[in-house]
Structures are given as structure tokens and as C-alpha cells.
Tab-separated table of C-alpha atoms in Angstrom:
chain	number	residue	atom	x	y	z
A	1	MET	CA	0.204	0.001	-0.142
A	2	SER	CA	1.356	3.495	-1.025
A	3	ARG	CA	1.557	5.850	1.753
A	4	GLN	CA	-1.068	8.447	1.534
A	5	PRO	CA	-0.188	12.173	0.729
A	6	LEU	CA	0.585	14.670	3.465
A	7	VAL	CA	-2.423	17.387	2.711
A	8	LEU	CA	-2.456	21.015	4.366
A	9	ALA	CA	-5.162	22.230	3.347
A	10	PRO	CA	-6.666	26.610	2.971
A	11	PHE	CA	-9.517	26.886	5.156
A	12	ARG	CA	-11.654	30.242	5.842
A	13	GLY	CA	-9.286	30.958	9.275
A	14	LEU	CA	-11.812	32.521	12.350
A	15	ARG	CA	-9.951	35.509	13.398
A	16	TYR	CA	-9.700	38.015	16.238
A	17	ALA	CA	-11.551	41.352	14.071
A	18	ALA	CA	-13.700	43.852	16.239
A	19	PRO	CA	-11.807	47.072	17.348
A	20	ASP	CA	-13.182	47.124	19.857
A	21	VAL	CA	-11.540	44.675	22.082
A	22	ASP	CA	-7.980	44.550	20.676
A	23	ARG	CA	-6.361	47.817	18.617
A	24	PHE	CA	-4.055	48.327	15.377
A	25	ILE	CA	-0.492	49.655	15.211
A	26	ASP	CA	0.755	51.338	12.007
A	27	GLY	CA	-2.507	49.850	10.640
A	28	VAL	CA	-1.398	45.956	11.847
A	29	LEU	CA	-4.176	44.398	13.940
A	30	ASP	CA	-2.879	43.784	17.307
A	31	ILE	CA	-4.447	41.197	19.672
A	32	SER	CA	-1.697	40.447	22.153
A	33	ARG	CA	-3.436	40.219	25.887
A	34	LEU	CA	-6.088	38.125	23.604
A	35	LEU	CA	-3.705	35.277	23.320
A	36	ALA	CA	-2.667	32.406	24.835
A	37	PRO	CA	-0.141	29.636	25.511
A	38	PRO	CA	-0.776	25.952	24.309
A	39	TYR	CA	-3.637	24.264	26.567
A	40	ASP	CA	-1.077	22.317	28.057
A	41	ILE	CA	1.009	24.892	29.445
A	42	PRO	CA	-0.712	27.126	32.116
A	43	ASP	CA	-0.755	25.265	35.338
A	44	ALA	CA	-4.418	26.474	36.974
A	45	ASP	CA	-3.761	29.606	38.788
A	46	GLU	CA	-1.691	30.689	35.276
A	47	ALA	CA	-5.137	30.310	33.424
A	48	ARG	CA	-7.529	31.180	35.825
A	49	GLU	CA	-4.836	34.763	35.311
A	50	LEU	CA	-4.924	34.788	31.899
A	51	GLN	CA	-8.810	34.068	31.665
A	52	ARG	CA	-9.145	37.491	33.870
A	53	SER	CA	-6.884	39.367	31.367
A	54	ASP	CA	-9.439	39.444	29.190
A	55	PRO	CA	-13.146	38.605	29.129
A	56	HIS	CA	-11.958	37.797	25.474
A	57	ASN	CA	-8.477	35.530	25.717
A	58	ALA	CA	-8.754	32.725	24.176
A	59	ALA	CA	-8.103	30.766	27.308
A	60	ARG	CA	-11.578	31.074	28.336
A	61	VAL	CA	-12.854	28.642	25.770
A	62	THR	CA	-9.530	26.041	25.636
A	63	LEU	CA	-9.502	25.965	29.290
A	64	PRO	CA	-12.888	26.721	30.314
A	65	PHE	CA	-13.563	25.896	34.744
A	66	GLU	CA	-16.391	25.429	36.039
A	67	LEU	CA	-17.340	25.918	40.071
A	68	SER	CA	-19.825	24.668	40.335
A	69	ARG	CA	-20.564	21.110	43.615
A	70	GLN	CA	-22.309	18.956	40.192
A	71	SER	CA	-20.360	15.031	39.266
A	72	PRO	CA	-17.187	15.274	38.108
A	73	GLU	CA	-18.980	14.234	34.552
A	74	ASP	CA	-21.843	16.232	35.029
A	75	ALA	CA	-19.484	19.486	36.036
A	76	ALA	CA	-16.892	18.456	32.744
A	77	SER	CA	-20.073	18.638	30.215
A	78	ARG	CA	-20.842	22.107	31.057
A	79	ARG	CA	-17.426	23.516	30.677
A	80	TYR	CA	-17.322	21.737	27.384
A	81	ARG	CA	-21.103	23.749	26.544
A	82	ALA	CA	-19.647	27.147	28.694
A	83	ALA	CA	-16.798	26.795	26.144
A	84	ALA	CA	-19.177	26.245	22.725
A	85	ASP	CA	-21.495	29.384	23.684
A	86	LEU	CA	-18.753	32.003	24.671
A	87	LEU	CA	-17.263	30.691	21.070
A	88	ARG	CA	-20.742	30.927	19.778
A	89	SER	CA	-21.134	34.293	21.503
A	90	TRP	CA	-18.248	36.176	20.305
A	91	ILE	CA	-19.072	34.937	16.445
A	92	THR	CA	-22.224	36.315	16.744
A	93	ASP	CA	-20.978	39.707	17.847
A	94	GLY	CA	-18.453	40.239	16.467
A	95	VAL	CA	-15.464	39.564	18.100
A	96	LEU	CA	-14.301	36.894	15.478
A	97	THR	CA	-14.895	37.219	11.869
A	98	LEU	CA	-14.097	34.214	9.171
A	99	ASP	CA	-11.838	35.079	6.749
A	100	GLU	CA	-13.346	35.434	3.594
A	101	GLU	CA	-11.262	33.665	1.554
A	102	PRO	CA	-9.903	29.381	2.110
A	103	ALA	CA	-6.101	30.504	3.076
A	104	LEU	CA	-2.944	28.683	4.341
A	105	TYR	CA	-1.672	31.182	6.962
A	106	VAL	CA	2.200	32.039	7.130
A	107	TYR	CA	2.456	32.492	11.091
A	108	GLU	CA	6.064	33.765	12.255
A	109	GLN	CA	7.452	33.745	16.048
A	110	VAL	CA	10.486	35.628	16.862
A	111	THR	CA	11.288	34.505	20.377
A	112	ALA	CA	13.129	36.634	22.826
A	113	ASP	CA	16.263	35.869	22.535
A	114	GLY	CA	15.736	36.509	18.345
A	115	ARG	CA	15.338	33.078	17.149
A	116	THR	CA	12.830	32.654	14.705
A	117	GLN	CA	10.476	30.430	13.211
A	118	ARG	CA	8.017	30.424	10.154
A	119	GLY	CA	5.575	28.061	9.446
A	120	LEU	CA	2.663	27.517	7.465
A	121	VAL	CA	-1.335	26.881	9.282
A	122	GLY	CA	-3.504	24.731	7.318
A	123	ALA	CA	-6.257	22.169	7.607
A	124	LEU	CA	-4.332	18.931	8.074
A	125	GLY	CA	-5.666	16.044	6.221
A	126	LEU	CA	-5.790	13.135	8.559
A	127	PRO	CA	-4.378	9.750	7.462
A	128	ASP	CA	-5.795	6.045	7.704
A	129	ASP	CA	-4.214	4.020	9.441
A	130	GLY	CA	-1.424	2.147	7.487
A	131	PRO	CA	1.832	1.309	7.806
A	132	ASP	CA	3.543	4.410	6.584
A	133	PRO	CA	1.360	7.212	7.481
A	134	ALA	CA	2.075	10.568	5.866
A	135	VAL	CA	1.969	12.427	9.878
A	136	ARG	CA	3.929	10.168	11.927
A	137	PRO	CA	4.007	10.309	15.651
A	138	HIS	CA	7.366	10.251	18.594
A	139	GLU	CA	5.329	10.174	21.632
A	140	ASP	CA	2.522	8.523	23.606
A	141	VAL	CA	-0.728	9.763	24.877
A	142	ALA	CA	-2.929	9.130	27.856
A	143	ASP	CA	-6.387	8.491	27.874
A	144	PRO	CA	-7.614	11.632	29.932
A	145	PRO	CA	-6.490	14.204	27.723
A	146	VAL	CA	-7.455	12.776	24.765
A	147	ARG	CA	-10.985	12.388	26.277
A	148	ASP	CA	-10.333	16.601	27.121
A	149	ARG	CA	-9.595	17.847	24.109
A	150	PHE	CA	-11.572	14.970	21.870
A	151	ARG	CA	-14.444	16.262	24.143
A	152	LEU	CA	-14.127	19.951	23.694
A	153	MET	CA	-14.255	20.224	19.968
A	154	GLU	CA	-17.023	17.955	19.651
A	155	VAL	CA	-18.984	20.808	21.566
A	156	ALA	CA	-17.867	23.501	20.604
A	157	ARG	CA	-17.705	21.758	17.318
A	158	ALA	CA	-13.988	24.045	16.027
A	159	ASN	CA	-10.268	23.312	16.519
A	160	LEU	CA	-9.344	26.238	18.814
A	161	GLU	CA	-5.492	25.646	18.786
A	162	PRO	CA	-3.010	23.561	16.228
A	163	ILE	CA	-0.970	21.140	17.345
A	164	PHE	CA	2.561	21.880	15.633
A	165	LEU	CA	3.971	19.619	13.314
A	166	LEU	CA	7.548	19.698	11.722
A	167	TYR	CA	8.838	17.797	8.112
A	168	ARG	CA	12.020	17.771	6.001
A	169	GLY	CA	11.356	20.374	3.568
A	170	GLY	CA	15.175	21.697	1.847
A	171	ASN	CA	13.910	24.135	-0.545
A	172	GLY	CA	10.772	23.309	-1.555
A	173	ALA	CA	8.109	25.499	-2.933
A	174	ALA	CA	6.486	25.538	0.269
A	175	SER	CA	9.616	26.347	2.089
A	176	THR	CA	10.022	29.239	-0.621
A	177	ALA	CA	6.043	30.061	-0.463
A	178	THR	CA	6.636	30.794	2.982
A	179	GLU	CA	9.574	32.678	3.272
A	180	ALA	CA	8.174	35.225	0.736
A	181	THR	CA	5.178	35.657	1.875
A	182	THR	CA	6.721	37.454	4.730
A	183	SER	CA	7.948	40.511	2.597
A	184	ARG	CA	3.472	41.913	2.833
A	185	ARG	CA	2.317	43.604	5.612
A	186	PRO	CA	0.934	40.881	7.853
A	187	LEU	CA	-3.030	40.895	8.967
A	188	VAL	CA	-1.413	40.485	12.436
A	189	SER	CA	1.656	41.652	14.588
A	190	THR	CA	1.542	41.303	17.666
A	191	ARG	CA	4.621	40.931	21.251
A	192	THR	CA	3.590	38.920	23.741
A	193	ARG	CA	4.454	39.286	27.801
A	194	ASP	CA	7.329	36.750	27.550
A	195	GLY	CA	8.953	38.793	24.984
A	196	SER	CA	7.799	37.317	21.518
A	197	GLU	CA	6.658	38.177	18.366
A	198	HIS	CA	3.961	36.571	16.085
A	199	ARG	CA	3.208	38.178	12.537
A	200	LEU	CA	0.347	36.413	10.491
A	201	TRP	CA	-0.142	36.428	6.894
A	202	ALA	CA	-2.756	35.642	4.661
A	203	VAL	CA	-1.458	32.999	1.463
A	204	THR	CA	-5.349	33.130	-0.937
A	205	ASP	CA	-3.943	32.372	-4.174
A	206	PRO	CA	-5.130	29.430	-6.250
A	207	ARG	CA	-1.688	29.037	-7.781
A	208	ILE	CA	0.181	28.885	-5.170
A	209	GLN	CA	-1.578	26.763	-3.074
A	210	ARG	CA	-1.459	24.336	-5.137
A	211	GLU	CA	2.228	25.253	-5.439
A	212	ILE	CA	2.264	23.778	-1.783
A	213	THR	CA	-0.268	21.184	-2.519
A	214	GLY	CA	1.920	19.807	-4.812
A	215	ASP	CA	5.146	19.887	-3.188
A	216	LEU	CA	3.594	18.338	0.330
A	217	ALA	CA	2.335	15.490	-1.288
A	218	GLY	CA	5.123	13.724	-1.489
A	219	ARG	CA	6.514	14.815	2.374
A	220	SER	CA	5.789	13.111	6.117
A	221	ALA	CA	5.244	15.554	9.134
A	222	LEU	CA	6.425	14.616	12.550
A	223	ILE	CA	4.313	15.623	15.329
A	224	ALA	CA	6.675	17.740	17.884
A	225	ASP	CA	3.387	19.399	20.320
A	226	GLY	CA	0.124	18.132	20.985
A	227	HIS	CA	0.433	13.829	20.312
A	228	HIS	CA	-3.493	14.264	22.338
A	229	ARG	CA	-4.558	17.012	20.298
A	230	TYR	CA	-3.827	14.982	17.183
A	231	ALA	CA	-5.328	11.482	19.019
A	232	ALA	CA	-8.152	13.928	19.822
A	233	TYR	CA	-9.074	14.738	16.058
A	234	ARG	CA	-8.413	10.615	14.920
A	235	ARG	CA	-11.084	10.156	17.607
A	236	LEU	CA	-13.043	12.078	16.419
A	237	ARG	CA	-13.010	11.255	12.585
A	238	GLN	CA	-13.440	8.029	13.476
A	239	GLU	CA	-16.770	8.448	15.169
A	240	SER	CA	-18.315	11.260	13.464
A	241	THR	CA	-19.629	11.437	10.287
A	242	ASP	CA	-19.954	15.197	9.760
A	243	PRO	CA	-16.947	15.291	6.808
A	244	GLY	CA	-15.175	17.982	8.770
A	245	TRP	CA	-13.354	16.208	11.168
A	246	ALA	CA	-11.686	14.615	8.232
A	247	HIS	CA	-9.332	17.864	9.067
A	248	GLY	CA	-7.696	18.931	11.374
A	249	LEU	CA	-5.752	22.839	13.106
A	250	ALA	CA	-1.624	22.538	12.529
A	251	LEU	CA	1.091	24.522	11.778
A	252	LEU	CA	3.722	22.317	9.898
A	253	VAL	CA	7.737	24.028	10.347
A	254	ASP	CA	10.227	23.417	7.730
A	255	SER	CA	12.386	21.765	10.362
A	256	ASP	CA	15.403	22.362	7.346
A	257	THR	CA	14.826	26.102	7.164
A	258	HIS	CA	13.655	26.535	10.493
A	259	PRO	CA	15.358	24.039	13.358
A	260	PRO	CA	13.102	23.860	16.471
A	261	GLN	CA	14.536	23.936	20.087
A	262	LEU	CA	14.467	20.891	21.457
A	263	GLY	CA	14.436	21.144	25.381
A	264	ALA	CA	14.182	18.582	27.886
A	265	ILE	CA	10.940	17.764	30.408
A	266	HIS	CA	12.555	17.088	33.811
A	267	ARG	CA	11.197	14.880	36.285
A	268	VAL	CA	9.948	16.186	39.875
A	269	LEU	CA	9.230	12.697	41.988
A	270	PRO	CA	7.786	13.814	45.177
A	271	GLY	CA	8.612	12.623	49.042
A	272	LEU	CA	11.240	9.633	47.282
A	273	ASP	CA	13.807	9.096	49.365
A	274	THR	CA	16.727	10.191	47.633
A	275	ALA	CA	19.173	7.984	49.515
A	276	GLU	CA	17.040	5.451	49.293
A	277	ALA	CA	16.980	5.742	45.483
A	278	LEU	CA	20.786	6.551	45.315
A	279	ALA	CA	20.998	2.720	47.104
A	280	ALA	CA	19.043	0.783	44.370
A	281	ALA	CA	20.111	2.689	41.213
A	282	ARG	CA	23.267	0.987	41.932
A	283	THR	CA	22.240	-2.417	41.533
A	284	VAL	CA	21.789	-1.013	37.857
A	285	ALA	CA	23.892	1.113	37.047
A	286	THR	CA	26.458	3.701	37.978
A	287	VAL	CA	26.916	6.457	40.861
A	288	GLU	CA	28.643	9.004	41.760
A	289	PRO	CA	28.318	12.094	43.567
A	290	VAL	CA	28.527	15.865	41.718
A	291	THR	CA	29.136	19.299	42.891
A	292	GLU	CA	26.267	20.646	41.079
A	293	ALA	CA	23.167	19.096	38.679
A	294	ASP	CA	24.651	20.762	35.514
A	295	PRO	CA	23.029	19.614	32.125
A	296	ALA	CA	26.410	19.422	30.927
A	297	LEU	CA	27.992	16.364	32.439
A	298	LEU	CA	25.361	14.387	30.458
A	299	GLU	CA	26.937	15.504	27.435
A	300	GLU	CA	30.089	13.652	28.146
A	301	ARG	CA	28.327	10.434	30.110
A	302	ARG	CA	27.235	7.095	27.910
A	303	ALA	CA	23.458	7.455	27.379
A	304	PRO	CA	21.340	6.631	29.006
A	305	ALA	CA	23.121	8.937	32.207
A	306	LEU	CA	20.463	11.134	34.279
A	307	LEU	CA	21.245	13.478	37.759
A	308	LEU	CA	19.406	13.168	40.524
A	309	VAL	CA	19.136	15.927	43.171
A	310	SER	CA	17.806	15.452	46.596
A	311	ALA	CA	15.260	18.333	48.625
A	312	GLU	CA	18.726	19.107	50.158
A	313	GLY	CA	20.629	19.717	47.196
A	314	ASP	CA	22.731	17.181	47.240
A	315	ALA	CA	23.456	15.953	43.492
A	316	HIS	CA	24.794	12.689	41.777
A	317	LEU	CA	24.837	11.579	37.870
A	318	VAL	CA	23.426	8.502	36.876
A	319	SER	CA	25.173	6.436	34.382
A	320	GLY	CA	26.849	3.469	32.849
A	321	PHE	CA	23.585	1.431	32.975
A	322	ASP	CA	23.573	-2.014	32.992
A	323	GLU	CA	22.521	-3.435	29.032
A	324	ALA	CA	21.299	-6.413	30.195
A	325	VAL	CA	19.379	-4.702	32.618
A	326	LEU	CA	17.960	-2.491	29.763
A	327	ARG	CA	17.128	-5.540	27.287
A	328	GLU	CA	16.172	-6.977	30.045
A	329	ALA	CA	13.400	-4.367	30.824
A	330	MET	CA	12.518	-3.486	27.746
A	331	PRO	CA	13.507	-6.760	25.040
A	332	ASP	CA	11.213	-5.125	22.401
A	333	HIS	CA	13.020	-1.641	21.785
A	334	SER	CA	15.701	-0.728	20.272
A	335	PRO	CA	19.153	-0.143	21.366
A	336	ASP	CA	18.790	3.334	20.528
A	337	TRP	CA	15.335	3.575	21.964
A	338	ARG	CA	16.686	1.711	25.558
A	339	HIS	CA	19.066	4.536	25.621
A	340	LEU	CA	17.324	7.394	25.945
A	341	ALA	CA	17.172	8.429	29.909
A	342	THR	CA	13.641	8.974	29.697
A	343	ALA	CA	13.233	5.006	28.855
A	344	ALA	CA	15.802	4.060	31.448
A	345	LEU	CA	14.030	6.273	34.231
A	346	HIS	CA	10.340	4.568	33.410
A	347	GLU	CA	11.360	1.324	32.637
A	348	VAL	CA	14.001	0.637	35.376
A	349	LEU	CA	14.480	2.948	37.628
A	350	LEU	CA	10.677	3.714	39.096
A	351	PRO	CA	9.837	-0.158	38.861
A	352	LEU	CA	12.859	-0.928	40.956
A	353	TRP	CA	11.903	2.227	43.486
A	354	ASN	CA	8.507	1.639	43.035
A	355	PHE	CA	6.819	4.462	42.022
A	356	PRO	CA	4.018	5.151	40.931
A	357	GLU	CA	4.431	7.097	36.980
A	358	GLU	CA	0.458	8.933	38.366
A	359	GLN	CA	2.855	10.491	40.899
A	360	VAL	CA	5.578	12.022	38.776
A	361	ARG	CA	5.720	15.960	38.201
A	362	MET	CA	6.690	16.890	34.752
A	363	ILE	CA	8.842	20.452	34.494
A	364	HIS	CA	9.331	21.419	30.735
A	365	ASP	CA	12.533	23.183	30.274
A	366	ASP	CA	14.234	24.275	33.569
A	367	PRO	CA	16.379	21.959	36.080
A	368	ALA	CA	16.409	24.619	38.476
A	369	GLU	CA	12.538	24.610	38.578
A	370	ALA	CA	12.482	20.901	39.230
A	371	GLU	CA	14.617	21.290	42.236
A	372	ALA	CA	13.162	24.205	43.456
A	373	ALA	CA	9.744	21.629	43.267
A	374	ALA	CA	12.138	18.923	44.679
A	375	ARG	CA	12.448	20.557	47.798
A	376	GLU	CA	8.936	21.647	48.262
A	377	GLU	CA	7.974	18.393	47.832
A	378	LYS	CA	10.059	16.900	49.894
A	379	GLY	CA	11.480	14.437	47.197
A	380	THR	CA	13.816	13.912	44.543
A	381	ALA	CA	13.880	15.862	40.815
A	382	VAL	CA	15.594	13.794	37.988
A	383	ILE	CA	17.308	16.019	35.370
A	384	VAL	CA	17.543	14.996	31.966
A	385	PRO	CA	19.034	15.988	28.644
A	386	PRO	CA	17.509	16.854	25.433
A	387	LEU	CA	17.206	14.909	22.792
A	388	ARG	CA	18.270	16.042	19.067
A	389	VAL	CA	16.009	16.395	16.194
A	390	GLU	CA	17.324	13.976	14.526
A	391	GLN	CA	17.138	11.639	17.439
A	392	VAL	CA	13.554	11.840	17.269
A	393	TYR	CA	13.551	11.694	13.197
A	394	ALA	CA	15.073	8.668	13.413
A	395	VAL	CA	12.402	6.876	16.574
A	396	ALA	CA	9.668	8.074	14.507
A	397	ASP	CA	11.488	6.125	11.429
A	398	ARG	CA	11.488	3.244	12.803
A	399	GLY	CA	7.631	3.485	13.995
A	400	GLU	CA	8.561	3.664	17.909
A	401	LEU	CA	7.179	6.141	20.347
A	402	THR	CA	9.523	7.747	23.229
A	403	PRO	CA	7.956	7.293	26.625
A	404	ARG	CA	5.509	10.588	27.681
A	405	LYS	CA	7.362	13.495	28.450
A	406	SER	CA	10.556	12.816	26.878
A	407	THR	CA	10.777	15.879	24.405
A	408	SER	CA	9.974	19.891	24.642
A	409	PHE	CA	9.863	21.454	21.028
A	410	GLY	CA	9.300	25.023	20.647
A	411	PRO	CA	8.586	28.166	19.904
A	412	LYS	CA	4.792	26.210	20.635
A	413	PRO	CA	2.242	28.521	18.471
A	414	ARG	CA	0.687	30.731	20.630
A	415	THR	CA	-3.313	30.243	20.142
A	416	GLY	CA	-5.978	32.631	19.313
A	417	LEU	CA	-4.443	34.590	16.369
A	418	VAL	CA	-6.231	31.507	13.880
A	419	MET	CA	-8.542	29.200	14.545
A	420	ARG	CA	-10.655	26.666	12.535
A	421	VAL	CA	-14.825	25.765	12.886
A	422	LEU	CA	-16.753	23.677	10.816
A	423	ASP	CA	-20.307	25.452	10.551
């Protein structure tokens, strides 16, 4: 069976438009106070702060809260319905409007440190199951967040935020069109509180759209961020007869032209006695004390290698795992997979420590934040190295999935620049 083409179709974007909820700078729409990070980034306090920041902030529909005392199931249903009703009221009131023409959207992000990322936002065609899919995940998913996003999109009848995809595009027509489009005045230009800049353009020329379609057809894409939303897309397609669910909203970035940032996702194990954990780790690996938990130390050791930091701040390097132990714990995986730090942690060390997976806390990018959380939780921080994008492509190309939350790709697209509705 031949592989299905990679499809990123034009669509009529739903965007903020009303002058009374945003402002213009030099004739370009500025909507910084209406944008939000992806739904899984803010904690509960940060999400509420976003919601309070503006009555039309996108987090009010992507992260709805229910304060009633109903059962969890009834409360969840009320949350999704409230988000859907709010979205429709914004459309009715003209806060959000549909663009007149179907478009592919060029989205540019410039981070506070000057890194530029550009990609195309469109309606991603959801491929059928097969041995060589056009869209490849690299990470496993958990059912609760998939079910949560499935229910929200189902009730709202909308894709509220794009997933983040990478592809190897070289100098193809899609990359060429993306770069060329940015010479024009953008539809939106804004700077968010983290210092990053966001700009959006629409590609409405049918000829250019056809060139992009032809270029992408023979390629494949890697899911960088949004595995749970992609799984929700697939479930919506499978469980609905509505043809609108044959697509899902996505940002597609050429990693040859704009290599992504790859950060690590560190772990905090609340209540885990570090001394006891180190003693157990010595039965399967080499453990040595270090003066500080410097992630650079992990690059100097053969993988898998990780750092354990106690609540008191004492740091130890764990490396040199027994190969027989790795093979026995992960017999169905490739040697490269077995040598991922997160694989060694979740498949060897956590069972050795009898530590439940569901109690592991995830900390994106910042080792110091993980160490601080370990102090607060009187537990242990586990500092892991970031993967390289070539490693992630290699895992996905083999059809394997990294352990959940092994990568933190960035910069992640902001929510609220453009949405997709079915009606």
C-alpha cells in the first residue's frame, strides 16, 4: 500500500477582528492580550490569570473552568458547553469573524532571544491507518487528556488551537512560499508578555496554494507538540460522519529551514527518599556524586545518563547502566530507544523504586525549577538531557514512540491567532 499524501488544505480562518477588543499599530492588528499558550502549558493559577486578563482571552474557551458542585462528569459537560456557547457568542457579537477566502496562513514567531520560526497553518488531512503514515507521532499519549480535547472540540465544533508539526522541506515550494510571503504587510503583528513576537499572513492565491499542495504531497510530517490533540482529531474522525472532522488544525514548520528548539522535560518525584533511590540505582548503574546538577554533565557520559537531586540539593550522576538490565526491561525496543534517559527512568528506575507513574510531576526546560519543586515536595528531582531533532526523527521513522513527555519542542504556537470552525 502506497503512503497517503501529506495534506495541508486552505480553510476560512476564524480570527479576532473587532476594533473594540483589540488595537491597531501602524495599520496592523495587535491582539497580544487575547492570546494564550497551548492549553497544557499553564497551571491552574496561570490559566485563571489569563482568563482574568481580558474577557475575550482565548484561554476562556481552551481552558474553561466549572465552579459548581456537580459530579465530575456533569461538571465536565458544563465546562465544554460553556466554552462552546462562549465561542459562538464571540462569533455572533463580531469579536471573531471568518475570513472571506480560504487561506493557508504563514505564522512567524521571533523569540525573546532572537530565534525565528516560520511555518504554514492549515487544515491537516487526517490519514487512514497504515504502515507508512504521512503524519508520524513520536510520543505515546494518555487517555484522559485525549478524551478532554475530544469532548471540547466535539461540543464546540471547532479546532481551537493548532498542533505543531515538523517536516524536512529543504528548498521546496512550501518553504519558498512561506519565506516569500513575509515580505508583505502581515494581518496580525503582536508581542506577548514573554517578549516573543507573532505575525500572521494569509496565502489566498490558488496557484501558490496548488504549488504548496504539490510539494507537500510526497513528504511526511512529525508531530512535535500536540500528540493528545492529534489523537483527539483521529477519534473525532472515526466516531463522526461529519466530513469536517477529516481535517484538524495544524502548524507545519520546515525543520531544515527553521530547526526547532528542543528542551528537556525534567521529573520531580514527590516524597521519594533520594538516598534510598541512589542505593537502589547502584544495583543497575554507576552512581557518582557531583558538585552541581549541571545538565552539561549528561553529554559527557554514554547514554542513558541522568542526574538525581535531593531536596537538600545534593546531586548525583547516574550512568553506565547494565546493558543486560536495559534489554530485559525493554526487550521489544531498539537499542537507541533503550538508551533514552526517559526510557531508563520509566522502564528501569521507577519500577526499581516502586514509584507510581501517575505521581511523577513534569517540569519543562528549567532544571532549577525542578530542583525547587523537589525541595517543596521533599522528594527527588530527575534532570534529563534534551533529545536532538535527528533522534526524534529516527525514532518516528522506525515506528517507535518515545516515552511520554520526552521532548519539549519550541517555540510553541500561540493560541488565538487563527482557529477553525466546522459550521
